[in-house]
Amino acid sequence: MLSDVTTPQDLDDRFRESLAALAAPPHRGDPARPVAEGSALTGTQLLDLFDAQVTSRQLDLAARWLRSFGEGYYTIGSAGHEGNAAVAAALRPTDPALLHYRSGAFYCVRAAQADPSAPPTPAVSPAPVVPAPPLVPPARPPAETVEIAGDGPTTEVAESGQPVEVDSSGRQPAAPDLAETGERQVGGAPDESASGPVPAETDSPSGASAPGDGTGAAGAESPGGAGAPDGEPDAAAIDRTDAADAPAGDPGKAAAAGDRPAAVPLTDSRSATLTVPVSGPGDGVGPGGVRMAVVKRPVRPAYAEAARDVLRGMVASSREPIAGGRHKVFGRADLAVVPTTSTIASHLPRAVGMGLAVERLRRLDARGEANRTGAEPGPTPWAADAIVVCSFGDASINHASATAAFNTAGWYDHTGLRIPVLFVCEDNGLGISVRSPQGWVATALRSKPGIRYFAADGADLVGTYEAAVEAAAWVRRHRRPAVLHLTTVRLMGHAGADAESAYRPAAEIVADVARDPVVATARRLVDAGLASGPELLDRYDEIGWQVRRIAEEVLDEPKLADAAEVIAPLAPRRPVRVALAVKDAGARAAGPDAGARVEAFGGKPPELAGPLTLAQSINAALTDGLLSHPQMAVFGEDVAAKGGVYGVTKGLRDRFGAARVFDTLLDETSILGLGLGAGLAGMLPVPEIQYLAYLHSAEDQLRGEAATMRFFSQGAWRNPMVVRVAGLAYQEGFGGHFHNDNSVAVLRDVPGLVIAVPARPDDAAAMLRTCLASAAVDGSVCVFVEPIALYHTRDLYTDGDGEWLAPYAEPGAWAGGHVPVGRARVYGVGSAEDVTIVTFGNGVRMALRAASVLADEGIGTRVVDLRWLAPLPVADLIREATATGRVLVVDETRRSGGVGEGVIAALVDAGYVGAARRVAAVDSFVPLGPAARQVLVSEEAITQGARTLLAR
């Protein structure tokens, strides 16, 4: 007797037992016809999707096998979620997809859709559904299976006992009666009927059925198997609350050809069974002398290649196509599958950003404004009417990132801004061991304002396909967000080490196994007369051996061998190209774009406006950036109508319009998610975080999403972004912790992140140009921290001296004043021979004032403005430290985890042997009012620190 725990062996045994119990089909069905009345899915497509499901299942079994002898490193599988194959089939292969970790079948189907060796399938207009002929029990055993080994004809023994030649299409090549019947060719280029009929596309689903009967998409049961609570609509029914927003006459309208997914055509490869029409005498002959015979059908080579991709990820092979052995992810640029490493929905905000960007760029393309000669980034990567799909589990809907994404999508939809995103919640009822309360997921998803709700039973492949087609078509047509709620099961636990019998009763586990979606598809195929149980089991074994063989092959592939190889794609720097980009921008601004630039500045360019403050200089640089980069957008809280709480973005919306400068809702996670998605879609986003302290609730969008994209895609995907953050302390008359946050530790250890902190107005403009160019050229993720206390500072030493102001460089001087990433600025005060003060941000002004006092005492000082906190300007730092042999590090961030720790460590690592001392803020939050002075660095502390250092 089988155990009550779904180990790989148990699951395999149960699958075999279930297929062996399937009775022989009483009638051989035509695979060119719909598998059920009213369905758009043909038998051929269903057979193909079954192969994808089996490939995914065999990959899960292979993962456990590899782990059993220490060669596999990832065992979270897709068993129980194979219904997502139908979701992939309902989409276009060019629709960008962000997939969670149970998406094996989806990935296989997407690979098959994008297979360049497959014959194209034209989009067709809706065709009437042709009901299948009645099932008649055959008088004799089914026709003998014929293996097709090549293109030549093969002999089959027909039911009459006479030999019949059958070619690779499964028909008699010289039979004129076949041509007269109009039957389509199988195995070659399909005709227009290959995709099957198209379902009517309405704002509410059709063909709803009772859950569990395997005949429809709606009426899906919740994971626990119980129906909806009394008085509550069925969880699988479609929400019709916004049906009124559809165009007049829209309900019941057939889908446009552009809304249809591309069917997955068959291609010649390995063999398995397929029923095809042939002519000749015998029982079961239909009208026109056509009967159904069994031939070998090919296994798609794309499924084998998809399996190889996944297996390479499991064994951390450096030949894995997306992450190169750095992680096991679903992703490939040529499949429009964006890698995600999240298990807690942190990719959902990015998906919303992608949807917003796709729609914005679609409208710009329609007006011919999306690109121009010399503009960066390049053309948009997806079709104008593409939709974004992202999948996640039921437990993830409770995470703050998911809540933020749903809220943002609904918020923008409420304002009339279109976001074509299809959320797909695969609901197995469990988050490892924590259950989703009965009915909670459906209730939560239904209640999301502005997001259309669709549902299906994920174990019913046909019903899931119908619901997914309808949902995708609705999003594509209306350009609005929707969620597809799939009820699924989880087989073999959360991962290989998960003993789910410790927290789930045996009866519940057995009930889940009884809902195995692959078995359900097999049952559907047998009921439709498309295959027998033994034939499908043969198929299962054939694909299994193929997967096992590939698994053995990838075991011998190389792994990442050293640290340099591991970090190679992390954050490439091409400083020469960045410098050239800055130079080219200056040349355009001074040349062909000079007129537009003067107009944008209201007739008076900033270089003619006299010395500027830090805020004014940043404003001018943002204006020049928007002129130089047509894909650039500035957005955040209060940046548009108000012009920023400190006036830094004042006038930008008036100059460039609400499409390029816009206010967002007050949610930092969503702001960064919009930036991540926009960058991935080909834009150059410049989001603003209003205060540094507000970043902390959203920093995972930078750490877990932005910084990892190049790393986990080997540079195939990138999300260029320049995040402006108003921060640091020393605001006069206004403060408290949230407006005077002085901690950047959360940013400094994010691999590959560029952190810029300008102090002077002239540096601010040049550094912002560098960040924009680096994002455009290298796909860099930059954080541009703007010291709030210096925004409007004008004087340095005495009131009215104006020495903190600086002129704005004319475009012709941008190249000469270029500030490369990781280069410091040095000020010499007095002889500049006695002590080196290393600092940044507000510390620069304080250090220069302290150096003036020291100069009066005969002490010469070098003040080094780091400018870049990541990467640190180590070469400049060592050079200036060695010049005096005495280093005072002035760190306005906290003593623990502050920038000063990194500076001292860099000195030690470089072999610096001189004296060093540190002045830093106290490990405290910044209090309100005058008490702030007790915990922050002061000019007096700097002066005294230098004196102490010199006294050694």
Short mmCIF file of C-alpha atoms in Angstrom, two decimals, residues 331-502:
data_model
loop_
_atom_site.label_atom_id
_atom_site.label_comp_id
_atom_site.label_asym_id
_atom_site.label_seq_id
_atom_site.Cartn_x
_atom_site.Cartn_y
_atom_site.Cartn_z
CA GLY A 331 14.09 33.29 -17.26
CA ARG A 332 15.30 33.80 -20.81
CA ALA A 333 15.45 37.03 -22.75
CA ASP A 334 14.41 35.42 -26.04
CA LEU A 335 11.32 34.01 -24.31
CA ALA A 336 10.42 37.37 -22.72
CA VAL A 337 10.63 35.64 -19.33
CA VAL A 338 12.12 38.03 -16.79
CA PRO A 339 13.95 36.24 -13.97
CA THR A 340 12.60 36.72 -10.47
CA THR A 341 14.18 35.42 -7.29
CA SER A 342 11.32 36.36 -5.01
CA THR A 343 9.19 33.96 -3.06
CA ILE A 344 7.27 36.78 -1.37
CA ALA A 345 5.89 38.80 -4.27
CA SER A 346 8.59 41.47 -4.43
CA HIS A 347 8.39 41.23 -8.24
CA LEU A 348 4.79 42.43 -8.33
CA PRO A 349 5.61 46.16 -7.99
CA ARG A 350 8.02 45.74 -10.91
CA ALA A 351 5.27 44.12 -12.97
CA VAL A 352 3.01 47.11 -12.36
CA GLY A 353 5.83 49.41 -13.41
CA MET A 354 6.34 47.39 -16.57
CA GLY A 355 2.65 47.62 -17.38
CA LEU A 356 2.65 51.38 -16.87
CA ALA A 357 5.73 51.76 -19.06
CA VAL A 358 4.44 49.43 -21.80
CA GLU A 359 1.27 51.46 -22.10
CA ARG A 360 3.08 54.80 -21.97
CA LEU A 361 5.56 53.73 -24.65
CA ARG A 362 2.71 52.34 -26.76
CA ARG A 363 1.10 55.76 -26.81
CA LEU A 364 4.38 57.49 -27.55
CA ASP A 365 5.04 55.03 -30.39
CA ALA A 366 1.61 55.83 -31.81
CA ARG A 367 2.62 59.49 -31.90
CA GLY A 368 6.14 58.75 -33.13
CA GLU A 369 7.72 60.19 -29.99
CA ALA A 370 9.19 57.12 -28.34
CA ASN A 371 12.63 57.31 -29.92
CA ARG A 372 14.76 59.60 -31.95
CA THR A 373 18.23 59.54 -33.42
CA GLY A 374 20.88 59.35 -30.72
CA ALA A 375 18.40 58.75 -27.93
CA GLU A 376 19.03 56.23 -25.18
CA PRO A 377 17.85 53.66 -24.22
CA GLY A 378 16.99 51.89 -27.47
CA PRO A 379 13.63 50.89 -28.91
CA THR A 380 10.97 49.37 -26.71
CA PRO A 381 11.44 45.61 -26.31
CA TRP A 382 7.82 44.49 -26.59
CA ALA A 383 4.89 44.77 -28.94
CA ALA A 384 2.71 47.84 -28.68
CA ASP A 385 -0.25 45.86 -27.37
CA ALA A 386 1.75 43.54 -25.12
CA ILE A 387 0.47 42.71 -21.68
CA VAL A 388 2.55 41.88 -18.60
CA VAL A 389 1.90 38.66 -16.70
CA CYS A 390 3.23 37.86 -13.25
CA SER A 391 2.51 34.81 -11.15
CA PHE A 392 2.72 34.20 -7.41
CA GLY A 393 1.35 31.96 -4.69
CA ASP A 394 -1.63 32.46 -2.44
CA ALA A 395 0.49 33.17 0.65
CA SER A 396 2.22 35.99 -1.21
CA ILE A 397 -0.93 38.08 -1.51
CA ASN A 398 -0.55 38.95 2.17
CA HIS A 399 2.90 40.45 1.74
CA ALA A 400 3.34 44.21 1.78
CA SER A 401 4.90 44.14 -1.70
CA ALA A 402 1.84 42.43 -3.17
CA THR A 403 -0.50 44.77 -1.35
CA ALA A 404 1.45 47.72 -2.70
CA ALA A 405 1.30 46.38 -6.25
CA PHE A 406 -2.44 45.66 -6.17
CA ASN A 407 -3.11 49.04 -4.61
CA THR A 408 -0.99 50.89 -7.15
CA ALA A 409 -2.57 49.11 -10.11
CA GLY A 410 -6.03 49.87 -8.78
CA TRP A 411 -5.12 53.45 -7.85
CA TYR A 412 -3.90 54.25 -11.35
CA ASP A 413 -6.87 52.48 -12.91
CA HIS A 414 -9.15 54.65 -10.78
CA THR A 415 -7.41 57.76 -12.10
CA GLY A 416 -7.90 56.56 -15.69
CA LEU A 417 -4.27 55.59 -16.33
CA ARG A 418 -4.06 52.19 -18.04
CA ILE A 419 -1.85 49.38 -16.74
CA PRO A 420 -2.13 46.15 -18.79
CA VAL A 421 -1.06 43.60 -16.19
CA LEU A 422 -2.44 40.11 -15.66
CA PHE A 423 -1.77 38.91 -12.13
CA VAL A 424 -1.92 35.11 -11.78
CA CYS A 425 -2.42 33.77 -8.27
CA GLU A 426 -1.73 30.03 -8.06
CA ASP A 427 -3.52 29.07 -4.89
CA ASN A 428 -2.57 25.75 -3.33
CA GLY A 429 -3.79 26.85 0.07
CA LEU A 430 -0.42 26.74 1.80
CA GLY A 431 2.55 28.98 2.51
CA ILE A 432 4.98 26.19 3.42
CA SER A 433 2.97 25.04 6.46
CA VAL A 434 0.76 28.09 7.07
CA ARG A 435 -2.70 27.71 5.61
CA SER A 436 -4.61 30.36 3.75
CA PRO A 437 -7.97 30.58 5.53
CA GLN A 438 -10.85 29.06 3.63
CA GLY A 439 -12.19 31.59 1.13
CA TRP A 440 -9.65 34.26 2.09
CA VAL A 441 -7.76 34.38 -1.20
CA ALA A 442 -10.88 34.68 -3.35
CA THR A 443 -12.36 37.29 -1.04
CA ALA A 444 -9.14 39.31 -0.97
CA LEU A 445 -8.61 39.21 -4.72
CA ARG A 446 -12.21 40.00 -5.53
CA SER A 447 -12.09 43.07 -3.33
CA LYS A 448 -9.15 44.74 -5.07
CA PRO A 449 -10.55 47.93 -6.56
CA GLY A 450 -9.84 48.47 -10.23
CA ILE A 451 -8.63 44.88 -10.80
CA ARG A 452 -10.85 42.51 -12.76
CA TYR A 453 -11.28 39.06 -11.21
CA PHE A 454 -11.21 35.77 -13.15
CA ALA A 455 -10.98 32.27 -11.71
CA ALA A 456 -10.52 28.66 -12.75
CA ASP A 457 -9.74 25.23 -11.38
CA GLY A 458 -6.04 24.77 -12.11
CA ALA A 459 -6.50 21.01 -12.29
CA ASP A 460 -8.79 21.44 -15.29
CA LEU A 461 -6.49 22.32 -18.16
CA VAL A 462 -9.29 23.06 -20.61
CA GLY A 463 -11.16 25.27 -18.18
CA THR A 464 -7.96 27.05 -17.18
CA TYR A 465 -7.16 27.72 -20.82
CA GLU A 466 -10.59 29.20 -21.47
CA ALA A 467 -10.39 31.45 -18.42
CA ALA A 468 -6.81 32.50 -19.23
CA VAL A 469 -7.70 33.31 -22.84
CA GLU A 470 -10.59 35.44 -21.67
CA ALA A 471 -8.56 37.20 -18.97
CA ALA A 472 -5.63 37.91 -21.27
CA ALA A 473 -7.90 39.18 -24.03
CA TRP A 474 -9.71 41.45 -21.58
CA VAL A 475 -6.45 42.97 -20.34
CA ARG A 476 -5.12 43.34 -23.87
CA ARG A 477 -8.26 45.01 -25.15
CA HIS A 478 -9.00 47.30 -22.21
CA ARG A 479 -5.35 47.91 -21.17
CA ARG A 480 -6.44 47.44 -17.58
CA PRO A 481 -5.29 45.11 -14.76
CA ALA A 482 -6.90 41.77 -13.96
CA VAL A 483 -6.18 38.83 -11.70
CA LEU A 484 -6.60 35.16 -12.63
CA HIS A 485 -7.15 33.04 -9.53
CA LEU A 486 -6.17 29.40 -10.10
CA THR A 487 -6.92 26.84 -7.42
CA THR A 488 -4.16 24.26 -7.41
CA VAL A 489 -2.66 21.59 -5.19
CA ARG A 490 0.87 21.17 -3.88
CA LEU A 491 2.41 17.75 -4.36
CA MET A 492 5.65 16.50 -2.75
CA GLY A 493 5.63 19.26 -0.14
CA HIS A 494 7.16 22.71 -0.30
CA ALA A 495 10.64 21.43 -1.15
CA GLY A 496 12.76 18.33 -0.81
CA ALA A 497 13.39 18.70 2.92
CA ASP A 498 9.77 19.46 3.77
CA ALA A 499 8.08 16.64 5.70
CA GLU A 500 4.54 17.86 5.23
CA SER A 501 3.12 14.91 7.14
CA ALA A 502 4.22 16.79 10.26
#
